[in-house]
Amino acid sequence: MLDFDNSLMGTERITIPLLINRFNELYKDKISFLLTNECFEAQFKGKTRESLCNHLSNYFKIRVDYDVLYHEREQNITKSFQEHFVEMALHVIETLTVVRQKCGVALVTNSPLQRVFSAMRWADNRRGGELAKIFETSFFESGTSPKPLPNVYLLAMNQLRVLPENCVAVEDSVSGATASICAGIKTFGYTGFCYNRSCSEEQLKAAGVAQCFDDWRQFLNLI
């Protein structure tokens, strides 16, 4: 069971700067310092939607309005994907093709599936269609119960009729790893898209992941 954003494709290299820029534009007169990529990764990585707004509010001691911050966000993200294209993790298709010969593969994400398919469509290597086919119909979106809640993993296992001891998960954030581990799934951390890989690896291991990797070719030796 695989996370999508910054595990399979580097979507957050586009979506996070968009969010940071909008936040700074909206609240620059109310905060003592601007939000940066480094600060976001250290403090808010894996947080999304209402949960993110609550954490931003507490951190900056202001009221961050979800409807305002996220106004037309998906449209803006799709436009940015189209303009800049989205990087795909190296060797991920080749690795998952081998994995799929032995077991099923499912995508488990906090992101709207519309965003997932848009990112695949605008993959910089033009192989998004190949990546999508690996998962067949096994796409699961967390919806109103986002990670770190384990709900989306529990839903996926229920629909796929598998037990947690027969699954492994890959996550890039503490939030995501918390969700999969709470669902009883052995979890590995992917750090290939992280700004600070050593810091991310330390955080993921503290959250309970079995091991971290930054190249998908390494994954075959972990499972």
CSV table of C-alpha atoms in Angstrom, one decimal:
chain,number,residue,atom,x,y,z
A,1,MET,CA,0.0,0.0,0.0
A,2,LEU,CA,1.7,3.1,-1.2
A,3,ASP,CA,1.3,6.8,-0.5
A,4,PHE,CA,1.4,9.1,-3.6
A,5,ASP,CA,2.6,12.6,-2.9
A,6,ASN,CA,6.4,12.7,-2.6
A,7,SER,CA,6.5,8.9,-2.5
A,8,LEU,CA,5.7,8.1,-6.1
A,9,MET,CA,5.7,11.6,-7.6
A,10,GLY,CA,7.2,14.9,-6.5
A,11,THR,CA,3.9,16.7,-6.4
A,12,GLU,CA,4.7,18.5,-3.1
A,13,ARG,CA,7.6,20.3,-4.9
A,14,ILE,CA,4.8,22.2,-6.7
A,15,THR,CA,1.8,22.1,-4.3
A,16,ILE,CA,3.7,23.1,-1.1
A,17,PRO,CA,5.3,26.3,-2.6
A,18,LEU,CA,1.9,27.2,-4.0
A,19,LEU,CA,0.3,26.9,-0.5
A,20,ILE,CA,3.2,28.8,1.1
A,21,ASN,CA,3.0,31.7,-1.3
A,22,ARG,CA,-0.8,32.0,-0.8
A,23,PHE,CA,-0.4,31.8,3.0
A,24,ASN,CA,2.2,34.5,3.0
A,25,GLU,CA,0.2,36.8,0.7
A,26,LEU,CA,-2.9,36.4,2.9
A,27,TYR,CA,-1.3,36.7,6.3
A,28,LYS,CA,2.0,38.7,5.8
A,29,ASP,CA,0.6,41.6,7.8
A,30,LYS,CA,-0.3,39.4,10.8
A,31,ILE,CA,2.8,37.3,11.2
A,32,SER,CA,6.3,38.2,12.4
A,33,PHE,CA,8.1,36.0,9.8
A,34,LEU,CA,7.2,34.4,6.5
A,35,LEU,CA,6.5,30.7,6.1
A,36,THR,CA,9.3,29.0,4.2
A,37,ASN,CA,9.8,25.6,2.6
A,38,GLU,CA,12.2,24.5,5.3
A,39,CYS,CA,9.8,25.6,8.1
A,40,PHE,CA,6.9,23.8,6.4
A,41,GLU,CA,8.7,20.5,6.0
A,42,ALA,CA,9.9,20.7,9.7
A,43,GLN,CA,6.6,21.7,11.2
A,44,PHE,CA,3.7,20.8,8.9
A,45,LYS,CA,4.8,18.0,6.6
A,46,GLY,CA,1.9,15.5,6.1
A,47,LYS,CA,-0.7,17.9,7.5
A,48,THR,CA,-3.6,18.7,5.1
A,49,ARG,CA,-6.7,20.8,4.8
A,50,GLU,CA,-8.4,21.6,8.1
A,51,SER,CA,-5.7,20.0,10.1
A,52,LEU,CA,-3.0,22.0,8.4
A,53,CYS,CA,-5.0,25.2,9.0
A,54,ASN,CA,-5.3,24.4,12.7
A,55,HIS,CA,-1.6,23.8,13.0
A,56,LEU,CA,-0.8,27.0,11.1
A,57,SER,CA,-3.1,28.9,13.4
A,58,ASN,CA,-1.5,27.5,16.5
A,59,TYR,CA,2.1,28.0,15.2
A,60,PHE,CA,1.6,31.6,14.1
A,61,LYS,CA,-1.0,32.4,16.7
A,62,ILE,CA,-3.5,33.7,14.2
A,63,ARG,CA,-6.7,32.4,12.7
A,64,VAL,CA,-6.1,30.7,9.4
A,65,ASP,CA,-9.4,30.3,7.4
A,66,TYR,CA,-9.6,27.0,5.5
A,67,ASP,CA,-12.0,28.3,2.9
A,68,VAL,CA,-9.8,31.3,2.2
A,69,LEU,CA,-6.5,29.5,2.1
A,70,TYR,CA,-7.8,26.7,-0.1
A,71,HIS,CA,-9.9,28.9,-2.4
A,72,GLU,CA,-9.6,27.4,-6.0
A,73,ARG,CA,-6.6,25.4,-4.8
A,74,GLU,CA,-7.2,22.3,-7.0
A,75,GLN,CA,-7.7,24.4,-10.1
A,76,ASN,CA,-4.4,26.3,-9.4
A,77,ILE,CA,-2.6,23.0,-8.7
A,78,THR,CA,-3.7,21.5,-12.0
A,79,LYS,CA,-2.6,24.6,-13.8
A,80,SER,CA,0.8,24.4,-12.2
A,81,PHE,CA,1.2,20.7,-13.0
A,82,GLN,CA,0.5,21.5,-16.6
A,83,GLU,CA,2.9,24.4,-16.7
A,84,HIS,CA,5.8,22.8,-14.8
A,85,PHE,CA,5.2,19.0,-15.2
A,86,VAL,CA,5.6,16.7,-12.2
A,87,GLU,CA,8.6,14.7,-11.5
A,88,MET,CA,8.2,10.9,-11.0
A,89,ALA,CA,10.4,9.0,-8.6
A,90,LEU,CA,13.2,7.2,-10.5
A,91,HIS,CA,12.8,3.5,-11.1
A,92,VAL,CA,9.4,3.4,-9.4
A,93,ILE,CA,7.6,1.9,-12.4
A,94,GLU,CA,10.2,-0.8,-13.0
A,95,THR,CA,10.2,-1.7,-9.3
A,96,LEU,CA,6.4,-1.8,-8.9
A,97,THR,CA,6.1,-3.8,-12.1
A,98,VAL,CA,8.2,-6.5,-10.4
A,99,VAL,CA,6.3,-6.2,-7.1
A,100,ARG,CA,3.0,-6.6,-8.9
A,101,GLN,CA,4.1,-10.0,-10.2
A,102,LYS,CA,4.1,-11.2,-6.6
A,103,CYS,CA,1.3,-9.3,-4.9
A,104,GLY,CA,-1.4,-6.6,-5.3
A,105,VAL,CA,-0.5,-2.9,-5.2
A,106,ALA,CA,-2.8,-0.2,-3.9
A,107,LEU,CA,-2.5,3.6,-3.7
A,108,VAL,CA,-3.6,5.2,-0.4
A,109,THR,CA,-3.6,9.0,-0.3
A,110,ASN,CA,-4.7,12.1,1.5
A,111,SER,CA,-4.9,13.9,-1.9
A,112,PRO,CA,-8.1,14.1,-3.9
A,113,LEU,CA,-7.9,11.5,-6.6
A,114,GLN,CA,-8.5,14.3,-9.2
A,115,ARG,CA,-5.1,15.6,-8.2
A,116,VAL,CA,-3.4,12.2,-8.3
A,117,PHE,CA,-4.6,11.6,-11.9
A,118,SER,CA,-3.7,15.2,-12.9
A,119,ALA,CA,-0.2,14.7,-11.7
A,120,MET,CA,0.1,11.4,-13.6
A,121,ARG,CA,-1.2,13.1,-16.7
A,122,TRP,CA,1.4,15.8,-16.5
A,123,ALA,CA,4.3,13.5,-15.5
A,124,ASP,CA,7.6,14.9,-16.8
A,125,ASN,CA,8.6,11.5,-18.2
A,126,ARG,CA,5.2,11.0,-19.9
A,127,ARG,CA,4.8,7.7,-18.1
A,128,GLY,CA,1.9,8.6,-15.9
A,129,GLY,CA,-0.4,6.2,-17.7
A,130,GLU,CA,2.0,3.3,-17.0
A,131,LEU,CA,2.0,4.2,-13.3
A,132,ALA,CA,-1.8,4.4,-13.1
A,133,LYS,CA,-2.2,1.0,-14.7
A,134,ILE,CA,-0.1,-0.7,-12.0
A,135,PHE,CA,-2.8,0.1,-9.5
A,136,GLU,CA,-5.7,-1.1,-11.7
A,137,THR,CA,-8.8,0.0,-9.6
A,138,SER,CA,-7.0,0.1,-6.2
A,139,PHE,CA,-7.1,3.8,-5.5
A,140,PHE,CA,-8.1,4.9,-2.0
A,141,GLU,CA,-8.6,8.5,-0.9
A,142,SER,CA,-8.8,9.5,2.8
A,143,GLY,CA,-11.5,12.1,2.3
A,144,THR,CA,-12.8,13.5,5.6
A,145,SER,CA,-10.7,11.2,7.7
A,146,PRO,CA,-7.1,12.1,6.6
A,147,LYS,CA,-3.9,10.6,7.8
A,148,PRO,CA,-2.7,10.4,10.6
A,149,LEU,CA,-6.0,8.6,11.1
A,150,PRO,CA,-5.7,5.0,10.0
A,151,ASN,CA,-9.2,5.0,8.4
A,152,VAL,CA,-8.1,5.0,4.8
A,153,TYR,CA,-5.8,2.0,5.4
A,154,LEU,CA,-8.5,0.2,7.2
A,155,LEU,CA,-10.9,0.9,4.3
A,156,ALA,CA,-8.3,-0.3,1.7
A,157,MET,CA,-7.7,-3.6,3.6
A,158,ASN,CA,-11.4,-4.2,4.0
A,159,GLN,CA,-12.2,-3.7,0.4
A,160,LEU,CA,-9.1,-5.7,-0.8
A,161,ARG,CA,-9.8,-8.4,1.8
A,162,VAL,CA,-6.3,-8.5,3.2
A,163,LEU,CA,-4.9,-8.6,6.7
A,164,PRO,CA,-2.4,-6.0,8.0
A,165,GLU,CA,0.2,-8.7,8.6
A,166,ASN,CA,0.1,-9.5,4.9
A,167,CYS,CA,0.7,-5.9,3.9
A,168,VAL,CA,3.5,-3.3,3.7
A,169,ALA,CA,3.2,0.4,3.3
A,170,VAL,CA,5.4,3.2,2.0
A,171,GLU,CA,5.0,6.7,3.4
A,172,ASP,CA,7.2,9.9,3.2
A,173,SER,CA,5.8,11.7,6.2
A,174,VAL,CA,5.3,11.1,9.9
A,175,SER,CA,1.6,11.7,9.5
A,176,GLY,CA,1.3,9.0,6.8
A,177,ALA,CA,3.5,6.6,8.7
A,178,THR,CA,1.4,7.1,11.8
A,179,ALA,CA,-1.7,6.1,9.9
A,180,SER,CA,-0.3,2.9,8.4
A,181,ILE,CA,1.4,1.8,11.6
A,182,CYS,CA,-1.8,2.4,13.6
A,183,ALA,CA,-3.5,0.2,11.1
A,184,GLY,CA,-1.0,-2.6,12.0
A,185,ILE,CA,1.0,-2.4,8.7
A,186,LYS,CA,4.7,-2.7,8.5
A,187,THR,CA,5.8,0.6,7.1
A,188,PHE,CA,8.9,1.8,5.2
A,189,GLY,CA,9.8,5.5,4.7
A,190,TYR,CA,10.7,7.0,1.3
A,191,THR,CA,13.0,10.1,1.4
A,192,GLY,CA,13.8,10.5,-2.2
A,193,PHE,CA,11.9,13.8,-2.6
A,194,CYS,CA,12.7,15.3,0.9
A,195,TYR,CA,14.7,18.6,1.2
A,196,ASN,CA,16.6,17.2,4.2
A,197,ARG,CA,16.8,13.4,3.8
A,198,SER,CA,18.7,12.8,7.0
A,199,CYS,CA,16.2,14.8,9.1
A,200,SER,CA,13.2,13.1,7.4
A,201,GLU,CA,14.7,9.7,8.0
A,202,GLU,CA,15.3,10.5,11.7
A,203,GLN,CA,11.7,11.6,12.1
A,204,LEU,CA,10.3,8.6,10.2
A,205,LYS,CA,12.3,6.1,12.2
A,206,ALA,CA,11.2,7.9,15.4
A,207,ALA,CA,7.6,7.4,14.2
A,208,GLY,CA,8.2,3.7,13.9
A,209,VAL,CA,9.0,2.9,10.3
A,210,ALA,CA,11.0,-0.3,9.8
A,211,GLN,CA,13.6,1.3,7.4
A,212,CYS,CA,14.0,4.2,5.1
A,213,PHE,CA,15.1,4.3,1.4
A,214,ASP,CA,15.7,7.0,-1.2
A,215,ASP,CA,15.8,4.9,-4.3
A,216,TRP,CA,13.0,2.6,-5.4
A,217,ARG,CA,15.4,0.0,-6.5
A,218,GLN,CA,16.2,-0.5,-2.8
A,219,PHE,CA,12.6,-1.4,-2.1
A,220,LEU,CA,12.8,-4.9,-3.6
A,221,ASN,CA,15.4,-5.8,-0.9
A,222,LEU,CA,13.2,-4.6,1.9
A,223,ILE,CA,10.1,-6.7,1.3
